Amino acid sequence: MSHSDIDSDVSELDQRELSEAVATDKWAPQLGYCEEPETPLTADTFPSKSGGKPAWLNPEHILNVEKTTCNNCNEPMILLLQLYTPEDEPEEAFHRTVYVFCCKNGGCHKQDWTQCFKVYRSQLPRENPYYPPPEDEEEEENDVAIDFTPKKFTKPKECVICGVAGTKACGKCQSVYYCSRQHQMVDWNSCHHKEYCNTTMDKEQEQEIQKLRASRLFSEMEIVSEPEGQGEDGKEEEEQREHTKRETGENSKESALALRGDEAYENSEVAVDQSFLKFQLKIGLYPDQVIRYERVEYDMPDREPLWVQQGQKPTIIPSCDKCGGPRTFEFQILSTLLNYLDISHVADDSLDWGSIYIYTCKYNCPINPDIFVPEYIWKQDFSAEGMKL
Amino acid sequence: MADTAPADRRGGFGRGRGRGGRGRGRGRRGDEKTEWVPVTKLGRLVKAGKIKNMEEIYTFSLPVKEYQIVDYFLPSLKDEVMKIMPVQKQTRAGQRTRFKAFVVIGDSDGHVGLGVKCSKEVATAIRGAIILAKLSIIPVRRGYWGTALGEPHTVPCKVTGKCGSAMCRLIPAPKGTGLVAAPTPKKVLQLAGVTDCYTTSKGSTRTLGNFVKATFAAIGNTYGFLTPDLWTETEFTKAPFQEHTDFLAVKQRK
């Protein structure tokens, strides 16, 4: 598995050339960063967030726990992240959210990771019964009162631990809902429901319980985005580029020296993980990114994701379940997200990945009458190679 | 053209115009550019302080993929550019010249690394070679020539390393001898922290790449040699992230 360094063109590993290439990339991906939420991340703000409970796009129909159960350990999964990715076309995808659920048990992932992730796409058209259509900028001056009344429906019960449909209720007090027996046990034992069932709690106790329940999930952060190469740092980088060009402009032209006889037979190969180095350099331009979102324009060619190793690549991407059309790469989740999930990394089987790749239906087919459509996910780990001389 | 299209779409994923999440908060200058965000699991453990020193990483042979890990444990590394070698490839339009940089890095106290990188420009090759050198840092075992008095100053036994036709042999020397070696292995041994050593070399030592790699291999063999004081049985300790959860036990119960 060693990659000879003698003749390979390694110019793409040059940091300066990389940042130049990124700045002139017409279809530079959107990078996602984790930040503390400024406003509460409720469903009507259409948030993109990691961790916490899902903020359902369609508030009337929410996911059932059967759809979010790990097939390995039969525990309910929790929300890893959700991205709000609106589209201008087709009409039905005006509002669009992709939910990624994953099993909390790292050991499960080590056994068979294909069972430990679930991805769902949910969309709503512009005219929908739940949210008023957003104002067009041209009509703002008309001051037309938007005639919209949201549909009246019974809000579905959510599990107090994980946020999916709460079909079961606590036997004693019948006022707290759960999705499954496992979460009921968790609430009973670890979140003090045993002590407070059927009693009224004061504010402090309620807050304590909220915190305990929230600690069963990944910590909630908002995912904000920025196009690669266009950040606030973009201008500074351009200036730096100009500066280095001026400084080292003429030094790089060396006269062609003839190869001495001995050196032609040198064995100076270095076995190093080339794809990881490329990955690291690309990430190094913006080190705290967590998401790379590639679908930035319509009619752009299908892009390859940023792989983290040579092997472990998906062979065939299955077609969309609903429409049979092709699935293309939409975005990838990097391992830097693990820094923001507030989990322990010390255990041998703690949650870990190299990068997770999400493939979704290319044409965003209409999802009626389903509310959630499963999509395809692939995971790559980092290769276990170090440096070999 | 590149700056008009994305400029009006700050923030938000997806292709819907003017909708979707917010852009990055302003006012995040300063340290954020240089702060290291670990990518691998080992990196995360190192950043969290769960790993005490490089020796733990060596004991369990954990592959180091991020050079920032080495920077964290060994902040005082010195690098030495051994040679810049122009290599050429014949193309239809003439010759394509690139530069190969050999860099040796070390802290003069038991850690050395060697990096080789080829690139179109000298500065890039050197920078790349420094990173590779950091990734390849190995520990150096030092010992005594005679009485075990004071700090170890020489190699513990006669070790040899070979690369291509170049062979380099390191022999223990009494205190005060200094490094009796050609300039190339001398630099490597200085950075390794070996104070006294006799050397012998054989083969085509003019091929610097091979010669440096041979000394590097010889130095690396110091920890691979079983000396009598290592005859006692090793008590194996758990690797840094070997604390198992009860996951498997629970699965059995079901």
XYZ file of C-alpha atoms in Angstrom:
643
model
C 0.000 0.000 0.000
C 2.961 2.377 -0.328
C 2.758 5.216 -2.797
C 5.987 6.124 -4.505
C 6.784 9.791 -4.301
C 9.355 9.886 -7.072
C 7.288 10.743 -10.088
C 3.885 11.583 -8.753
C 2.754 15.107 -9.322
C 2.466 16.438 -5.843
C 1.841 20.040 -6.716
C -1.655 19.722 -5.363
C -0.129 19.328 -1.918
C 1.149 22.870 -1.995
C -0.828 24.967 0.472
C -0.517 28.117 -1.565
C -1.626 26.498 -4.780
C -4.483 24.858 -2.941
C -5.845 28.122 -1.635
C -5.518 29.636 -5.086
C -7.414 26.744 -6.574
C -10.121 27.119 -3.962
C -10.567 30.837 -4.601
C -11.053 30.324 -8.318
C -13.337 27.315 -7.968
C -16.660 28.247 -9.466
C -18.431 25.578 -7.489
C -16.614 25.896 -4.194
C -18.478 23.923 -1.566
C -20.310 25.463 1.350
C -18.522 24.716 4.580
C -20.439 24.192 7.789
C -19.197 25.292 11.195
C -20.594 24.569 14.633
C -21.538 27.589 16.700
C -23.556 28.309 19.776
C -27.145 29.031 18.779
C -28.057 32.720 18.873
C -31.797 32.137 18.996
C -33.649 29.006 20.101
C -33.584 26.460 17.326
C -37.292 25.837 16.818
C -38.887 24.357 13.745
C -40.271 27.616 12.386
C -36.787 29.075 12.084
C -35.813 26.180 9.792
C -32.603 25.478 11.641
C -29.533 23.524 10.610
C -28.180 22.004 13.753
C -26.231 19.172 15.284
C -27.338 17.204 18.276
C -30.330 17.892 20.449
C -33.820 16.815 19.463
C -34.932 16.989 15.845
C -36.773 20.142 14.820
C -39.398 18.614 12.574
C -40.021 20.329 9.253
C -43.452 18.785 8.972
C -44.930 19.355 12.413
C -47.933 17.138 11.916
C -46.239 13.888 10.939
C -43.034 12.960 12.682
C -40.793 9.930 12.506
C -41.669 6.759 14.293
C -39.104 4.986 16.372
C -39.109 1.929 14.112
C -37.479 4.082 11.474
C -34.735 5.189 13.855
C -33.788 1.961 15.548
C -30.288 0.619 15.182
C -30.491 -2.762 13.507
C -27.468 -3.968 15.419
C -28.338 -3.327 19.024
C -32.054 -2.485 18.714
C -31.628 0.731 20.650
C -33.288 3.885 19.374
C -30.882 6.174 17.553
C -30.438 9.849 18.283
C -30.165 12.817 15.981
C -26.645 13.443 14.756
C -27.495 16.494 12.692
C -30.135 18.009 10.463
C -29.490 20.371 7.569
C -32.046 22.740 6.126
C -31.334 22.788 2.392
C -34.025 24.688 0.501
C -34.258 24.372 -3.254
C -35.712 26.680 -5.869
C -36.765 23.820 -8.082
C -38.636 21.495 -8.021
C -41.650 23.138 -6.455
C -42.119 20.468 -3.824
C -38.680 21.005 -2.398
C -39.068 24.655 -1.474
C -38.500 23.646 2.133
C -36.180 20.676 2.481
C -34.448 19.111 5.432
C -32.093 16.147 5.654
C -31.984 14.317 8.986
C -29.079 12.081 9.961
C -29.583 9.713 12.882
C -26.879 7.577 14.362
C -26.527 4.983 17.060
C -24.884 6.276 20.193
C -22.980 3.049 20.819
C -19.521 3.245 19.344
C -19.199 -0.502 19.625
C -22.164 -0.914 17.298
C -20.329 1.082 14.642
C -17.284 -1.099 14.957
C -19.374 -4.223 14.408
C -21.310 -3.192 11.337
C -21.607 0.498 10.688
C -24.069 0.125 7.826
C -26.793 -0.564 10.368
C -25.932 2.348 12.597
C -26.879 5.326 10.431
C -30.176 6.433 8.993
C -30.704 9.383 6.673
C -34.092 10.841 5.850
C -35.140 13.602 3.482
C -38.241 15.618 4.173
C -39.659 18.394 2.008
C -42.538 20.822 1.810
C -43.729 23.005 -1.063
C -43.934 26.781 -0.781
C -47.686 26.605 -0.338
C -48.090 24.319 2.593
C -50.521 24.181 5.471
C -47.968 24.828 8.207
C -45.810 27.832 7.409
C -46.710 31.112 5.751
C -45.046 31.601 2.389
C -42.042 33.879 2.849
C -42.402 37.376 1.471
C -40.993 38.049 -1.925
C -38.759 41.046 -1.928
C -40.693 42.781 -4.675
C -43.928 42.624 -2.783
C -42.591 44.106 0.403
C -43.610 47.626 -0.550
C -47.201 46.639 -1.236
C -47.806 45.995 2.432
C -50.217 43.269 1.548
C -51.346 41.386 4.590
C -50.508 37.799 4.062
C -53.666 35.847 4.313
C -52.447 32.673 5.887
C -53.854 30.599 8.657
C -51.887 27.564 9.686
C -53.659 24.285 9.692
C -55.086 23.207 12.979
C -54.025 19.753 14.019
C -53.202 17.901 17.162
C -49.525 18.222 17.785
C -48.074 14.723 17.860
C -46.513 13.661 21.113
C -42.732 13.538 21.131
C -40.525 11.304 23.216
C -39.076 13.443 25.974
C -35.667 11.890 25.519
C -35.041 11.750 21.793
C -37.824 13.694 20.078
C -39.313 11.087 17.746
C -42.963 10.061 17.968
C -43.907 9.323 21.558
C -46.311 6.443 21.193
C -46.003 5.107 24.712
C -46.861 6.961 27.876
C -45.707 6.547 31.421
C -47.985 4.033 33.074
C -48.303 5.903 36.309
C -48.840 9.527 35.412
C -49.836 9.235 31.734
C -48.390 12.658 31.083
C -44.885 11.892 29.886
C -44.391 10.220 26.541
C -41.691 7.940 25.262
C -40.858 6.293 21.964
C -39.697 2.994 23.359
C -39.204 0.961 26.485
C -35.496 1.755 26.553
C -36.093 5.493 26.798
C -38.758 4.976 29.410
C -36.240 3.081 31.526
C -33.630 5.757 30.982
C -36.020 8.472 32.116
C -37.181 6.452 35.101
C -33.737 5.599 36.376
C -31.315 8.267 35.236
C -33.514 11.333 34.823
C -35.275 11.127 38.160
C -38.723 10.427 36.809
C -38.999 7.792 39.496
C -38.935 10.493 42.155
C -41.055 13.066 40.376
C -43.669 10.927 38.675
C -47.141 12.218 39.464
C -45.834 15.173 41.446
C -45.550 18.821 40.606
C -42.031 20.095 40.328
C -40.654 23.534 40.935
C -38.569 25.397 38.399
C -35.206 24.224 39.648
C -36.159 20.583 39.587
C -37.636 20.948 36.119
C -34.463 22.534 34.838
C -32.374 19.809 36.380
C -34.490 17.174 34.686
C -34.233 18.990 31.362
C -30.470 18.982 31.666
C -30.353 15.308 32.535
C -32.562 14.449 29.588
C -30.528 16.591 27.235
C -27.337 14.858 28.331
C -28.627 11.638 26.781
C -28.346 13.279 23.373
C -25.475 14.970 21.591
C -25.006 18.564 22.668
C -27.003 20.958 20.539
C -25.132 23.395 18.307
C -26.197 25.420 15.334
C -24.494 24.752 12.002
C -23.706 27.929 10.151
C -22.252 27.986 6.699
C -19.847 29.890 4.538
C -18.628 29.244 1.010
C -15.116 27.917 0.886
C -12.631 30.579 0.019
C -15.023 33.450 0.459
C -14.778 33.906 4.166
C -13.784 36.993 5.989
C -10.334 35.507 5.796
C -10.648 35.339 2.037
C -9.482 38.904 1.574
C -6.603 38.436 3.938
C -5.561 35.286 2.146
C -5.604 37.092 -1.176
C -3.363 39.779 0.193
C -1.022 37.155 1.563
C -0.929 35.450 -1.792
C 0.016 38.680 -3.518
C 2.656 39.301 -0.909
C 4.261 35.872 -1.272
C 4.141 36.204 -5.034
C 6.111 39.398 -4.829
C 8.600 37.979 -2.352
C 9.393 34.666 -3.964
C 8.536 35.603 -7.510
C 11.839 35.091 -9.182
C 13.441 32.640 -6.794
C 11.609 29.668 -8.110
C 13.291 29.725 -11.461
C 16.307 27.480 -11.104
C 18.551 26.573 -13.968
C 18.093 23.073 -15.205
C 20.883 21.003 -13.738
C 21.849 17.755 -15.272
C 21.151 14.710 -13.185
C 24.274 13.212 -11.686
C 24.760 9.549 -12.383
C 24.525 8.350 -8.780
C 21.320 10.050 -7.932
C 19.374 8.361 -10.651
C 19.525 5.147 -8.645
C 18.570 6.561 -5.293
C 15.951 4.721 -3.405
C 14.190 7.531 -1.644
C 10.633 6.385 -1.604
C 8.562 7.295 1.355
C 5.467 5.336 2.166
C 2.975 7.872 3.344
C -0.765 8.096 3.163
C -1.084 10.497 0.210
C -4.838 10.844 0.258
C -4.812 11.662 3.939
C -2.169 14.328 3.389
C -4.243 15.866 0.610
C -7.285 15.757 2.842
C -5.424 17.360 5.705
C -4.082 20.164 3.548
C -7.510 20.905 2.094
C -9.067 20.975 5.541
C -6.155 22.988 6.863
C -7.330 26.062 4.984
C -10.353 26.169 7.299
C -9.587 23.782 10.130
C -12.787 23.963 12.121
C -15.158 23.021 9.330
C -17.531 20.150 10.037
C -19.656 19.919 6.859
C -18.730 20.145 3.205
C -21.833 20.796 1.129
C -21.254 20.274 -2.571
C -24.592 21.019 -4.234
C -24.131 24.740 -4.624
C -25.493 25.434 -8.114
C -27.939 23.898 -10.513
C -26.476 22.265 -13.600
C -23.100 21.701 -12.048
C -21.247 18.479 -12.770
C -21.391 15.770 -10.134
C -18.475 16.280 -7.829
C -16.373 13.703 -6.072
C -16.296 14.041 -2.324
C -13.072 14.716 -0.444
C -11.957 11.191 0.397
C -9.923 10.456 3.497
C -8.354 7.266 2.288
C -7.793 5.362 -0.916
C -9.696 2.257 0.021
C -13.139 1.860 1.528
C -14.873 3.768 -1.260
C -18.462 2.948 -2.181
C -18.732 0.752 -5.259
C -22.268 1.423 -6.448
C -24.644 3.999 -5.112
C -28.155 2.549 -5.162
C -30.844 4.500 -6.997
C -33.515 6.470 -5.215
C -36.156 4.253 -3.619
C -39.009 6.483 -4.643
C -38.377 7.491 -8.215
C -35.630 5.135 -9.350
C -33.512 8.052 -10.427
C -29.807 8.363 -9.651
C -28.448 9.431 -6.301
C -25.577 11.873 -6.215
C -23.244 13.100 -3.547
C -24.743 15.946 -1.568
C -22.598 16.597 1.485
C -20.109 15.023 3.830
C -19.732 15.140 7.585
C -16.152 15.357 8.819
C -14.684 13.853 11.958
C -14.171 17.343 13.348
C -17.857 17.250 14.324
C -16.930 14.741 17.023
C -15.202 17.562 18.885
C -18.528 19.323 19.282
C -20.710 16.379 20.270
C -19.539 16.271 23.866
C -18.783 12.543 24.018
C -15.959 10.703 25.670
C -13.183 9.642 23.302
C -11.236 7.548 25.755
C -13.037 4.253 25.329
C -11.746 1.863 22.717
C -15.163 1.715 21.104
C -16.151 5.333 21.368
C -17.884 6.880 18.391
C -15.413 7.591 15.618
C -15.353 7.960 11.863
C -13.168 9.427 9.149
C -15.892 11.016 7.085
C -19.561 10.303 6.396
C -20.891 10.829 2.869
C -24.576 11.451 2.175
C -25.994 10.620 -1.244
C -29.487 11.860 -2.046
C -31.848 11.741 -4.972
C -30.444 13.995 -7.678
C -33.764 15.427 -8.749
C -35.421 15.731 -5.341
C -38.369 13.651 -6.384
C -41.723 14.378 -4.747
C -42.167 12.396 -1.595
C -45.956 12.269 -1.268
C -47.596 10.451 0.415
C -44.605 9.593 2.595
C -43.209 12.306 4.762
C -39.710 10.924 5.096
C -37.708 9.232 2.373
C -34.603 7.240 3.275
C -31.364 8.151 1.526
C -27.971 6.553 1.207
C -25.009 6.984 3.499
C -21.399 5.852 3.300
C -18.689 6.021 5.913
C -14.918 6.031 5.561
C -12.493 5.536 8.406
C -8.964 6.825 8.420
C -6.498 4.228 7.270
C -4.473 2.655 10.025
C -1.192 3.372 8.282
C 1.408 5.545 9.810
C 4.653 6.630 8.229
C 6.969 3.973 6.926
C 10.454 4.789 5.782
C -16.724 35.751 -12.007
C -15.843 33.683 -9.025
C -16.643 36.406 -6.551
C -20.010 37.573 -7.863
C -21.855 34.294 -7.707
C -21.282 33.257 -4.089
C -21.088 36.788 -2.723
C -24.834 37.231 -2.428
C -25.326 33.888 -0.791
C -23.595 34.130 2.513
C -24.837 31.454 4.756
C -27.279 28.674 4.198
C -26.944 25.334 2.563
C -28.863 24.331 -0.501
C -29.560 26.207 -3.684
C -32.611 28.203 -2.642
C -31.838 31.862 -3.079
C -31.765 33.962 0.035
C -33.057 31.310 2.393
C -31.541 28.751 4.678
C -29.432 29.282 7.803
C -27.208 32.140 8.740
C -23.630 32.822 7.853
C -20.728 32.661 10.220
C -20.634 35.123 13.063
C -18.296 38.050 12.691
C -15.604 38.806 15.159
C -13.911 35.450 15.219
C -10.435 36.674 14.609
C -7.254 36.083 16.467
C -6.346 32.641 17.662
C -8.982 30.826 15.690
C -6.816 30.698 12.624
C -3.975 28.889 14.294
C -5.890 26.671 16.673
C -5.644 23.014 15.845
C -8.914 21.133 15.431
C -8.032 17.447 15.658
C -9.322 15.154 12.972
C -8.262 11.718 14.155
C -9.189 10.009 17.394
C -5.613 10.092 18.634
C -5.547 13.810 17.940
C -8.661 14.333 20.007
C -7.201 12.373 22.902
C -3.971 14.331 22.734
C -5.782 17.652 22.673
C -7.873 16.600 25.649
C -4.719 15.749 27.518
C -5.464 12.058 27.926
C -2.067 11.075 26.579
C 0.895 12.096 28.687
C 3.788 11.912 26.269
C 5.093 10.519 23.006
C 6.336 7.401 24.733
C 2.772 6.211 25.269
C 2.179 6.495 21.553
C 5.337 4.493 20.872
C 4.517 1.782 23.381
C 1.284 0.955 21.651
C 2.500 1.652 18.103
C -0.384 3.971 17.379
C -0.140 5.464 13.894
C 0.347 9.212 14.026
C -1.375 10.944 11.156
C -1.450 14.545 12.366
C 1.831 16.351 12.775
C 0.281 18.687 15.337
C 0.361 15.768 17.783
C 4.148 15.734 17.569
C 4.253 19.517 17.919
C 2.181 19.246 21.059
C 4.558 16.869 22.823
C 7.853 18.057 21.387
C 7.629 21.803 20.936
C 11.400 22.328 20.731
C 12.196 20.434 17.559
C 15.021 21.645 15.349
C 15.080 20.858 11.679
C 18.027 20.583 9.388
C 17.794 20.556 5.631
C 20.297 17.945 4.534
C 20.052 18.431 0.814
C 17.969 19.887 -1.973
C 18.279 17.695 -4.985
C 16.879 18.690 -8.364
C 15.283 15.750 -10.155
C 14.218 15.877 -13.731
C 11.693 14.128 -15.838
C 11.832 14.184 -19.586
C 8.709 15.531 -21.274
C 7.959 16.370 -24.879
C 8.364 20.044 -24.107
C 11.789 19.657 -22.514
C 12.625 18.731 -18.974
C 10.439 19.143 -15.922
C 12.581 19.996 -12.942
C 11.373 19.438 -9.408
C 13.178 19.692 -6.134
C 13.569 16.962 -3.591
C 14.210 18.064 -0.030
C 15.694 15.888 2.709
C 14.980 17.195 6.169
C 16.083 15.709 9.473
C 14.303 16.899 12.576
C 15.143 16.234 16.202
C 15.186 17.606 19.699
C 18.726 16.445 20.640
C 17.197 14.425 23.428
C 16.066 11.100 22.090
C 13.735 11.839 19.164
C 14.591 12.033 15.465
C 12.607 12.118 12.290
C 13.395 12.100 8.596
C 11.266 13.582 5.838
C 11.631 13.479 2.070
C 9.443 15.588 -0.203
C 9.495 16.482 -3.840
C 7.863 19.608 -5.204
C 8.071 22.202 -7.942
C 9.403 24.818 -5.568
C 12.121 24.591 -2.983
C 10.177 26.237 -0.181
C 7.203 23.958 -0.658
C 9.400 20.898 -0.697
C 11.076 21.939 2.528
C 7.788 22.686 4.253
C 6.341 19.374 3.140
C 9.435 17.504 4.203
C 9.273 19.036 7.670
C 5.734 17.776 8.090
C 6.703 14.289 6.948
C 9.716 14.357 9.238
C 7.479 15.152 12.182
C 5.224 12.234 11.331
C 8.154 9.841 11.250
C 9.677 10.692 14.626
C 11.084 7.670 16.409
C 12.632 7.282 19.847
C 16.373 6.756 20.247
C 17.735 4.502 22.927
C 20.986 5.663 24.439
C 23.245 3.710 26.738
C 26.715 3.604 28.215
C 30.083 2.473 26.933
C 31.364 1.384 30.325
C 30.146 2.264 33.791
C 26.580 3.444 34.095
C 27.559 6.819 35.555
C 25.662 9.999 34.792
C 23.390 10.322 31.769
C 23.472 7.900 28.818
C 25.709 9.287 26.159
C 26.193 6.689 23.433
C 24.352 3.928 21.603
C 23.656 0.924 23.851
C 25.230 -1.628 21.510
C 26.565 -1.989 17.985
C 23.696 -1.333 15.595
C 23.602 -1.194 11.854
C 21.250 0.082 9.219
C 21.187 -0.377 5.476
C 19.425 1.333 2.639
C 20.213 0.640 -0.991
C 23.931 -0.024 -1.004
C 24.729 2.416 1.794
C 25.337 0.773 5.145
C 25.965 2.594 8.396
C 27.180 0.985 11.606
C 27.122 2.699 14.996
C 29.486 1.524 17.734
C 29.468 2.644 21.395
C 32.238 5.063 22.352
C 33.594 6.251 25.732
C 32.539 9.596 27.108
C 34.264 12.543 25.571
C 34.926 10.906 22.218
C 32.428 12.965 20.367
C 30.839 11.841 17.114
C 33.383 10.147 14.877
C 31.370 10.205 11.692
C 30.993 11.702 8.276
C 29.111 15.018 8.177
C 25.847 13.412 7.120
C 25.381 10.857 9.913
C 26.995 13.312 12.316
C 24.115 15.747 11.884
C 21.552 13.011 12.345
C 23.249 11.736 15.491
C 23.526 15.248 16.906
C 19.813 15.802 16.467
C 19.137 12.431 18.027
C 20.974 13.373 21.191
C 23.801 10.849 20.913
C 26.948 12.507 22.248
C 29.632 9.920 21.570
C 29.745 7.339 18.821
C 32.123 5.577 16.449
C 30.759 4.916 12.982
C 31.644 2.799 10.017
C 30.060 3.068 6.648
C 30.103 1.037 3.508
C 28.731 1.224 0.017
C 27.943 4.282 -2.005
C 27.641 6.895 0.700
C 27.555 9.666 -1.892
C 23.916 8.865 -2.442
C 22.836 11.064 0.405
C 19.224 9.930 0.471
C 20.235 6.325 1.032
C 22.964 7.212 3.496
C 20.669 9.278 5.690
C 18.055 6.564 5.612
C 20.675 3.999 6.578
C 21.729 5.995 9.662
C 18.110 6.554 10.491
C 17.468 2.834 10.310
C 20.500 2.173 12.506
C 19.277 4.638 15.118
C 15.838 3.086 14.956
C 17.308 -0.328 15.669
C 18.550 0.801 19.084
C 15.133 0.128 20.548
C 14.757 -3.055 18.586
C 17.760 -4.761 20.201
C 17.100 -7.109 23.142
C 19.775 -6.383 25.738
C 20.064 -8.379 28.987
C 18.491 -5.676 31.091
C 15.290 -6.133 29.121
C 15.086 -9.825 29.924
C 12.455 -9.373 32.663
C 8.891 -10.096 31.631
C 6.880 -7.103 30.463
C 3.639 -6.367 32.206
C 1.350 -5.202 29.466
C -0.679 -2.150 30.260
C -3.846 -1.036 28.596
C -3.558 1.273 25.613
C -4.858 4.823 26.078
C -8.230 4.085 24.629
C -8.742 0.531 25.701
C -11.381 1.048 28.338
C -14.147 -1.187 27.170
C -17.732 -0.374 27.816
C -20.220 -3.018 28.827
C -21.570 -3.056 25.326
C -20.705 -6.633 24.554
C -21.867 -7.856 27.933
C -25.251 -6.245 27.385
C -25.590 -7.800 23.984
C -25.073 -11.261 25.444
C -27.733 -10.715 28.043
C -30.314 -9.989 25.370
